[in-house]
mmCIF file with all atom_site columns, C-alpha atoms in Angstrom:
data_model
loop_
_atom_site.group_PDB
_atom_site.id
_atom_site.type_symbol
_atom_site.label_atom_id
_atom_site.label_alt_id
_atom_site.label_comp_id
_atom_site.label_asym_id
_atom_site.label_entity_id
_atom_site.label_seq_id
_atom_site.pdbx_PDB_ins_code
_atom_site.Cartn_x
_atom_site.Cartn_y
_atom_site.Cartn_z
_atom_site.occupancy
_atom_site.B_iso_or_equiv
_atom_site.pdbx_formal_charge
_atom_site.auth_seq_id
_atom_site.auth_comp_id
_atom_site.auth_asym_id
_atom_site.auth_atom_id
_atom_site.pdbx_PDB_model_num
ATOM 1   C CA . MET A 1 1   ? 47.209 -7.749  -81.817  1.00 64.00 ? 7   MET A CA 1
ATOM 2   C CA . PRO A 1 2   ? 49.696 -10.274 -81.334  1.00 76.00 ? 8   PRO A CA 1
ATOM 3   C CA . ALA A 1 3   ? 53.554 -10.247 -83.231  1.00 79.00 ? 9   ALA A CA 1
ATOM 4   C CA . SER A 1 4   ? 54.125 -14.058 -84.747  1.00 76.00 ? 10  SER A CA 1
ATOM 5   C CA . VAL A 1 5   ? 56.706 -16.077 -86.261  1.00 80.00 ? 11  VAL A CA 1
ATOM 6   C CA . GLN A 1 6   ? 55.316 -19.182 -88.423  1.00 76.00 ? 12  GLN A CA 1
ATOM 7   C CA . ILE A 1 7   ? 57.413 -21.579 -90.149  1.00 77.00 ? 13  ILE A CA 1
ATOM 8   C CA . TYR A 1 8   ? 56.354 -22.929 -93.829  1.00 77.00 ? 14  TYR A CA 1
ATOM 9   C CA . ALA A 1 9   ? 57.571 -26.438 -96.191  1.00 78.00 ? 15  ALA A CA 1
ATOM 10  C CA . CYS A 1 10  ? 58.902 -25.135 -99.153  1.00 76.00 ? 16  CYS A CA 1
ATOM 11  C CA . GLY A 1 11  ? 57.299 -27.598 -100.814 1.00 69.00 ? 17  GLY A CA 1
ATOM 12  C CA . LYS A 1 12  ? 55.325 -27.551 -103.944 1.00 64.00 ? 18  LYS A CA 1
ATOM 13  C CA . ASP A 1 13  ? 51.706 -28.315 -102.130 1.00 67.00 ? 19  ASP A CA 1
ATOM 14  C CA . LEU A 1 14  ? 53.333 -27.672 -98.369  1.00 61.00 ? 20  LEU A CA 1
ATOM 15  C CA . GLN A 1 15  ? 52.906 -23.987 -98.040  1.00 62.00 ? 21  GLN A CA 1
ATOM 16  C CA . SER A 1 16  ? 49.421 -23.420 -97.331  1.00 71.00 ? 22  SER A CA 1
ATOM 17  C CA . LYS A 1 17  ? 50.076 -24.528 -93.601  1.00 77.00 ? 23  LYS A CA 1
ATOM 18  C CA . ALA A 1 18  ? 53.046 -23.775 -91.081  1.00 75.00 ? 24  ALA A CA 1
ATOM 19  C CA . VAL A 1 19  ? 54.879 -26.676 -89.628  1.00 75.00 ? 25  VAL A CA 1
ATOM 20  C CA . ALA A 1 20  ? 55.564 -24.452 -86.671  1.00 77.00 ? 26  ALA A CA 1
ATOM 21  C CA . ARG A 1 21  ? 54.540 -21.300 -85.215  1.00 74.00 ? 27  ARG A CA 1
ATOM 22  C CA . ARG A 1 22  ? 54.453 -19.000 -81.689  1.00 78.00 ? 28  ARG A CA 1
ATOM 23  C CA . SER A 1 23  ? 52.717 -15.916 -80.706  1.00 75.00 ? 29  SER A CA 1
ATOM 24  C CA . PHE A 1 24  ? 54.307 -13.209 -79.088  1.00 72.00 ? 30  PHE A CA 1
ATOM 25  C CA . PHE A 1 25  ? 53.119 -10.362 -76.522  1.00 77.00 ? 31  PHE A CA 1
ATOM 26  C CA . ARG A 1 26  ? 54.525 -7.057  -76.368  1.00 76.00 ? 32  ARG A CA 1
ATOM 27  C CA . CYS A 1 27  ? 56.773 -7.676  -79.223  1.00 67.00 ? 33  CYS A CA 1
ATOM 28  C CA . SER A 1 28  ? 58.810 -4.655  -80.446  1.00 72.00 ? 34  SER A CA 1
ATOM 29  C CA . THR A 1 29  ? 61.507 -6.559  -82.292  1.00 80.00 ? 35  THR A CA 1
ATOM 30  C CA . VAL A 1 30  ? 62.743 -9.951  -82.854  1.00 83.00 ? 36  VAL A CA 1
ATOM 31  C CA . GLN A 1 31  ? 66.232 -11.785 -84.602  1.00 91.00 ? 37  GLN A CA 1
ATOM 32  C CA . LEU A 1 32  ? 66.133 -14.789 -85.683  1.00 91.00 ? 38  LEU A CA 1
ATOM 33  C CA . SER A 1 33  ? 68.830 -17.484 -86.158  1.00 92.00 ? 39  SER A CA 1
ATOM 34  C CA . TRP A 1 34  ? 68.763 -20.748 -88.014  1.00 93.00 ? 40  TRP A CA 1
ATOM 35  C CA . ASN A 1 35  ? 70.798 -23.736 -86.946  1.00 92.00 ? 41  ASN A CA 1
ATOM 36  C CA . SER A 1 36  ? 73.306 -24.811 -89.507  1.00 90.00 ? 42  SER A CA 1
ATOM 37  C CA . GLY A 1 37  ? 70.769 -28.021 -90.248  1.00 85.00 ? 43  GLY A CA 1
ATOM 38  C CA . SER A 1 38  ? 67.847 -25.197 -90.649  1.00 85.00 ? 44  SER A CA 1
ATOM 39  C CA . THR A 1 39  ? 65.754 -27.533 -88.392  1.00 88.00 ? 45  THR A CA 1
ATOM 40  C CA . GLY A 1 40  ? 65.883 -25.498 -85.516  1.00 90.00 ? 46  GLY A CA 1
ATOM 41  C CA . LEU A 1 41  ? 64.853 -21.376 -85.077  1.00 92.00 ? 47  LEU A CA 1
ATOM 42  C CA . LEU A 1 42  ? 65.830 -19.285 -82.112  1.00 95.00 ? 48  LEU A CA 1
ATOM 43  C CA . VAL A 1 43  ? 63.779 -16.360 -81.824  1.00 90.00 ? 49  VAL A CA 1
ATOM 44  C CA . VAL A 1 44  ? 65.003 -13.686 -79.510  1.00 91.00 ? 50  VAL A CA 1
ATOM 45  C CA . VAL A 1 45  ? 61.813 -11.220 -79.043  1.00 86.00 ? 51  VAL A CA 1
ATOM 46  C CA . GLN A 1 46  ? 62.402 -7.917  -77.607  1.00 84.00 ? 52  GLN A CA 1
ATOM 47  C CA . SER A 1 47  ? 59.990 -5.364  -76.039  1.00 75.00 ? 53  SER A CA 1
ATOM 48  C CA . ASP A 1 48  ? 61.058 -2.147  -75.869  1.00 65.00 ? 54  ASP A CA 1
ATOM 49  C CA . VAL A 1 49  ? 58.984 -1.533  -72.200  1.00 64.00 ? 55  VAL A CA 1
ATOM 50  C CA . ASP A 1 50  ? 59.392 -3.722  -69.028  1.00 61.00 ? 56  ASP A CA 1
ATOM 51  C CA . LYS A 1 51  ? 56.084 -4.190  -67.373  1.00 66.00 ? 57  LYS A CA 1
ATOM 52  C CA . THR A 1 52  ? 57.819 -5.323  -64.703  1.00 67.00 ? 58  THR A CA 1
ATOM 53  C CA . ASN A 1 53  ? 59.925 -1.757  -63.929  1.00 61.00 ? 59  ASN A CA 1
ATOM 54  C CA . GLN A 1 54  ? 62.995 -4.035  -63.255  1.00 64.00 ? 60  GLN A CA 1
ATOM 55  C CA . SER A 1 55  ? 65.147 -2.549  -66.452  1.00 61.00 ? 61  SER A CA 1
ATOM 56  C CA . TYR A 1 56  ? 65.247 0.892   -68.344  1.00 59.00 ? 62  TYR A CA 1
ATOM 57  C CA . TYR A 1 57  ? 66.300 -1.222  -71.599  1.00 64.00 ? 63  TYR A CA 1
ATOM 58  C CA . GLY A 1 58  ? 63.086 -3.024  -71.804  1.00 66.00 ? 64  GLY A CA 1
ATOM 59  C CA . GLU A 1 59  ? 62.572 -7.162  -71.754  1.00 79.00 ? 65  GLU A CA 1
ATOM 60  C CA . SER A 1 60  ? 63.522 -9.890  -74.184  1.00 82.00 ? 66  SER A CA 1
ATOM 61  C CA . LYS A 1 61  ? 62.509 -13.553 -74.324  1.00 88.00 ? 67  LYS A CA 1
ATOM 62  C CA . LEU A 1 62  ? 64.229 -16.427 -76.029  1.00 94.00 ? 68  LEU A CA 1
ATOM 63  C CA . ASN A 1 63  ? 62.079 -18.736 -77.909  1.00 92.00 ? 69  ASN A CA 1
ATOM 64  C CA . TYR A 1 64  ? 62.692 -22.476 -80.154  1.00 93.00 ? 70  TYR A CA 1
ATOM 65  C CA . LEU A 1 65  ? 60.474 -23.463 -82.560  1.00 90.00 ? 71  LEU A CA 1
ATOM 66  C CA . THR A 1 66  ? 61.649 -26.730 -84.385  1.00 90.00 ? 72  THR A CA 1
ATOM 67  C CA . ILE A 1 67  ? 60.399 -28.012 -88.506  1.00 86.00 ? 73  ILE A CA 1
ATOM 68  C CA . ASP A 1 68  ? 59.076 -31.274 -87.035  1.00 86.00 ? 74  ASP A CA 1
ATOM 69  C CA . GLY A 1 69  ? 56.720 -29.245 -84.368  1.00 82.00 ? 75  GLY A CA 1
ATOM 70  C CA . THR A 1 70  ? 58.560 -30.963 -81.021  1.00 84.00 ? 76  THR A CA 1
ATOM 71  C CA . HIS A 1 71  ? 59.469 -27.721 -79.725  1.00 82.00 ? 77  HIS A CA 1
ATOM 72  C CA . GLU A 1 72  ? 57.584 -24.338 -79.603  1.00 82.00 ? 78  GLU A CA 1
ATOM 73  C CA . GLY A 1 73  ? 57.846 -22.018 -76.758  1.00 86.00 ? 79  GLY A CA 1
ATOM 74  C CA . LEU A 1 74  ? 60.100 -20.745 -74.286  1.00 89.00 ? 80  LEU A CA 1
ATOM 75  C CA . VAL A 1 75  ? 63.613 -21.452 -73.180  1.00 93.00 ? 81  VAL A CA 1
ATOM 76  C CA . PRO A 1 76  ? 64.005 -22.560 -69.568  1.00 93.00 ? 82  PRO A CA 1
ATOM 77  C CA . LEU A 1 77  ? 66.305 -20.131 -68.329  1.00 94.00 ? 83  LEU A CA 1
ATOM 78  C CA . ARG A 1 78  ? 67.262 -20.004 -65.025  1.00 92.00 ? 84  ARG A CA 1
ATOM 79  C CA . LYS A 1 79  ? 67.599 -16.340 -64.325  1.00 92.00 ? 85  LYS A CA 1
ATOM 80  C CA . ASP A 1 80  ? 65.636 -13.478 -65.257  1.00 89.00 ? 86  ASP A CA 1
ATOM 81  C CA . GLY A 1 81  ? 66.604 -10.405 -67.049  1.00 89.00 ? 87  GLY A CA 1
ATOM 82  C CA . PRO A 1 82  ? 67.635 -9.398  -70.982  1.00 92.00 ? 88  PRO A CA 1
ATOM 83  C CA . ILE A 1 83  ? 68.817 -11.836 -73.394  1.00 93.00 ? 89  ILE A CA 1
ATOM 84  C CA . HIS A 1 84  ? 72.395 -10.526 -74.095  1.00 95.00 ? 90  HIS A CA 1
ATOM 85  C CA . ASP A 1 85  ? 73.534 -12.914 -76.818  1.00 96.00 ? 91  ASP A CA 1
ATOM 86  C CA . VAL A 1 86  ? 72.417 -16.496 -78.069  1.00 97.00 ? 92  VAL A CA 1
ATOM 87  C CA . GLN A 1 87  ? 75.017 -18.501 -80.673  1.00 95.00 ? 93  GLN A CA 1
ATOM 88  C CA . TRP A 1 88  ? 74.569 -21.656 -82.277  1.00 95.00 ? 94  TRP A CA 1
ATOM 89  C CA . SER A 1 89  ? 77.566 -23.833 -82.483  1.00 93.00 ? 95  SER A CA 1
ATOM 90  C CA . TYR A 1 90  ? 78.814 -24.627 -86.208  1.00 91.00 ? 96  TYR A CA 1
ATOM 91  C CA . SER A 1 91  ? 77.367 -28.499 -85.941  1.00 90.00 ? 97  SER A CA 1
ATOM 92  C CA . GLY A 1 92  ? 73.894 -26.773 -85.297  1.00 90.00 ? 98  GLY A CA 1
ATOM 93  C CA . LYS A 1 93  ? 73.289 -29.538 -82.352  1.00 92.00 ? 99  LYS A CA 1
ATOM 94  C CA . GLU A 1 94  ? 73.768 -26.996 -79.478  1.00 93.00 ? 100 GLU A CA 1
ATOM 95  C CA . PHE A 1 95  ? 73.190 -23.281 -78.564  1.00 95.00 ? 101 PHE A CA 1
ATOM 96  C CA . ALA A 1 96  ? 75.081 -21.535 -76.046  1.00 96.00 ? 102 ALA A CA 1
ATOM 97  C CA . VAL A 1 97  ? 72.882 -18.053 -74.571  1.00 97.00 ? 103 VAL A CA 1
ATOM 98  C CA . VAL A 1 98  ? 74.084 -15.144 -72.126  1.00 97.00 ? 104 VAL A CA 1
ATOM 99  C CA . TYR A 1 99  ? 71.318 -13.811 -70.242  1.00 96.00 ? 105 TYR A CA 1
ATOM 100 C CA . GLY A 1 100 ? 69.826 -12.424 -66.969  1.00 94.00 ? 106 GLY A CA 1
ATOM 101 C CA . PHE A 1 101 ? 70.657 -9.040  -64.875  1.00 91.00 ? 107 PHE A CA 1
ATOM 102 C CA . MET A 1 102 ? 74.654 -8.414  -64.486  1.00 90.00 ? 108 MET A CA 1
ATOM 103 C CA . PRO A 1 103 ? 76.159 -10.591 -63.847  1.00 92.00 ? 109 PRO A CA 1
ATOM 104 C CA . ALA A 1 104 ? 75.148 -12.384 -66.559  1.00 94.00 ? 110 ALA A CA 1
ATOM 105 C CA . MET A 1 105 ? 74.737 -16.252 -66.639  1.00 96.00 ? 111 MET A CA 1
ATOM 106 C CA . ALA A 1 106 ? 75.734 -18.478 -69.960  1.00 95.00 ? 112 ALA A CA 1
ATOM 107 C CA . THR A 1 107 ? 74.537 -21.636 -70.304  1.00 96.00 ? 113 THR A CA 1
ATOM 108 C CA . VAL A 1 108 ? 74.905 -24.080 -73.623  1.00 95.00 ? 114 VAL A CA 1
ATOM 109 C CA . PHE A 1 109 ? 71.342 -26.394 -74.167  1.00 95.00 ? 115 PHE A CA 1
ATOM 110 C CA . ASP A 1 110 ? 70.737 -29.232 -76.467  1.00 93.00 ? 116 ASP A CA 1
ATOM 111 C CA . LYS A 1 111 ? 68.481 -28.992 -79.619  1.00 89.00 ? 117 LYS A CA 1
ATOM 112 C CA . LYS A 1 112 ? 65.556 -30.088 -77.099  1.00 89.00 ? 118 LYS A CA 1
ATOM 113 C CA . CYS A 1 113 ? 66.277 -27.313 -74.920  1.00 91.00 ? 119 CYS A CA 1
ATOM 114 C CA . ASN A 1 114 ? 67.826 -29.473 -72.396  1.00 94.00 ? 120 ASN A CA 1
ATOM 115 C CA . PRO A 1 115 ? 70.482 -27.448 -70.671  1.00 95.00 ? 121 PRO A CA 1
ATOM 116 C CA . LEU A 1 116 ? 74.124 -29.537 -71.193  1.00 94.00 ? 122 LEU A CA 1
ATOM 117 C CA . LEU A 1 117 ? 76.561 -27.272 -69.272  1.00 92.00 ? 123 LEU A CA 1
ATOM 118 C CA . GLU A 1 118 ? 76.381 -24.181 -66.746  1.00 94.00 ? 124 GLU A CA 1
ATOM 119 C CA . LEU A 1 119 ? 79.400 -22.073 -67.994  1.00 92.00 ? 125 LEU A CA 1
ATOM 120 C CA . GLY A 1 120 ? 78.518 -19.569 -64.558  1.00 91.00 ? 126 GLY A CA 1
ATOM 121 C CA . THR A 1 121 ? 77.830 -16.286 -64.088  1.00 93.00 ? 127 THR A CA 1
ATOM 122 C CA . GLY A 1 122 ? 80.259 -13.189 -64.982  1.00 92.00 ? 128 GLY A CA 1
ATOM 123 C CA . PRO A 1 123 ? 80.492 -9.547  -66.675  1.00 92.00 ? 129 PRO A CA 1
ATOM 124 C CA . TYR A 1 124 ? 79.208 -11.082 -70.435  1.00 93.00 ? 130 TYR A CA 1
ATOM 125 C CA . ASN A 1 125 ? 76.790 -9.917  -73.109  1.00 93.00 ? 131 ASN A CA 1
ATOM 126 C CA . THR A 1 126 ? 78.730 -11.790 -76.001  1.00 94.00 ? 132 THR A CA 1
ATOM 127 C CA . ILE A 1 127 ? 79.569 -15.589 -76.454  1.00 95.00 ? 133 ILE A CA 1
ATOM 128 C CA . LYS A 1 128 ? 81.142 -17.059 -79.707  1.00 95.00 ? 134 LYS A CA 1
ATOM 129 C CA . TRP A 1 129 ? 81.931 -20.733 -80.927  1.00 94.00 ? 135 TRP A CA 1
ATOM 130 C CA . ASN A 1 130 ? 85.453 -21.584 -82.412  1.00 91.00 ? 136 ASN A CA 1
ATOM 131 C CA . PRO A 1 131 ? 84.488 -23.266 -85.995  1.00 91.00 ? 137 PRO A CA 1
ATOM 132 C CA . LEU A 1 132 ? 85.370 -26.764 -84.308  1.00 88.00 ? 138 LEU A CA 1
ATOM 133 C CA . GLY A 1 133 ? 82.868 -26.413 -81.420  1.00 85.00 ? 139 GLY A CA 1
ATOM 134 C CA . ASN A 1 134 ? 85.769 -27.551 -78.048  1.00 89.00 ? 140 ASN A CA 1
ATOM 135 C CA . PHE A 1 135 ? 85.952 -23.503 -77.341  1.00 91.00 ? 141 PHE A CA 1
ATOM 136 C CA . ILE A 1 136 ? 83.322 -21.155 -76.516  1.00 94.00 ? 142 ILE A CA 1
ATOM 137 C CA . CYS A 1 137 ? 84.625 -17.440 -75.573  1.00 93.00 ? 143 CYS A CA 1
ATOM 138 C CA . LEU A 1 138 ? 82.504 -15.423 -73.530  1.00 93.00 ? 144 LEU A CA 1
ATOM 139 C CA . ALA A 1 139 ? 83.276 -11.676 -73.375  1.00 92.00 ? 145 ALA A CA 1
ATOM 140 C CA . GLY A 1 140 ? 82.199 -8.438  -71.858  1.00 91.00 ? 146 GLY A CA 1
ATOM 141 C CA . PHE A 1 141 ? 82.206 -5.294  -74.281  1.00 87.00 ? 147 PHE A CA 1
ATOM 142 C CA . GLY A 1 142 ? 80.366 -1.778  -74.476  1.00 85.00 ? 148 GLY A CA 1
ATOM 143 C CA . ASN A 1 143 ? 79.739 -0.701  -70.570  1.00 83.00 ? 149 ASN A CA 1
ATOM 144 C CA . LEU A 1 144 ? 81.306 -3.881  -68.990  1.00 80.00 ? 150 LEU A CA 1
ATOM 145 C CA . PRO A 1 145 ? 85.015 -4.367  -67.889  1.00 82.00 ? 151 PRO A CA 1
ATOM 146 C CA . GLY A 1 146 ? 86.192 -5.879  -71.151  1.00 78.00 ? 152 GLY A CA 1
ATOM 147 C CA . ASP A 1 147 ? 86.376 -9.612  -69.648  1.00 82.00 ? 153 ASP A CA 1
ATOM 148 C CA . MET A 1 148 ? 87.195 -12.401 -71.932  1.00 86.00 ? 154 MET A CA 1
ATOM 149 C CA . VAL A 1 149 ? 87.072 -16.055 -70.746  1.00 88.00 ? 155 VAL A CA 1
ATOM 150 C CA . CYS A 1 150 ? 87.990 -19.295 -73.561  1.00 89.00 ? 156 CYS A CA 1
ATOM 151 C CA . ILE A 1 151 ? 86.526 -22.508 -72.228  1.00 87.00 ? 157 ILE A CA 1
ATOM 152 C CA . SER A 1 152 ? 87.460 -25.748 -73.563  1.00 86.00 ? 158 SER A CA 1
ATOM 153 C CA . ARG A 1 153 ? 85.054 -28.268 -73.549  1.00 76.00 ? 159 ARG A CA 1
#
C-alpha cells in the first residue's frame, strides 16, 4: 500500500475532501516544509532502499503540492541522486534545493517549480537563506570538506 500526503482545508464544511494529494511508493519517511504563506508544501520522500543500487543510503525525491491544486508532483531536478537540503525563502515565493550525487547541484525555484537560478555544483549538503532573501549560503558539513559559499542575489 502506498504512502500519501493529503492537504485538507480547515473550514467547518470543507474538511471532507482533500484539496491536494500525492501518493508515494517505496516510502520510509517524509519531511514536510510549508512556505510562509501556507500555500505550498514541499515533501521530501525518503526510502531506505535504492532499487537502482546507486546509493547505499537509499533514495529520495522532492515533491511539491499547492493548496489550490495547481501543482501535485515531482520538482523537476536536473541531476539524479539524493535530496540533501531544501529551504523556503522567508518570503515564501521561492525555494532552494541542494540535490544530486557529489558534487551536488543547487537550484532556486519559484512557486510554480520553474528554475529561477542555478547556483552551480560543489561539495554541498546544506542551504540557508538570510532573512531578507538576498543572500544564500551553500555549505558542506559532516563528511564533506566544510566549504561555505555565500551568494548575493
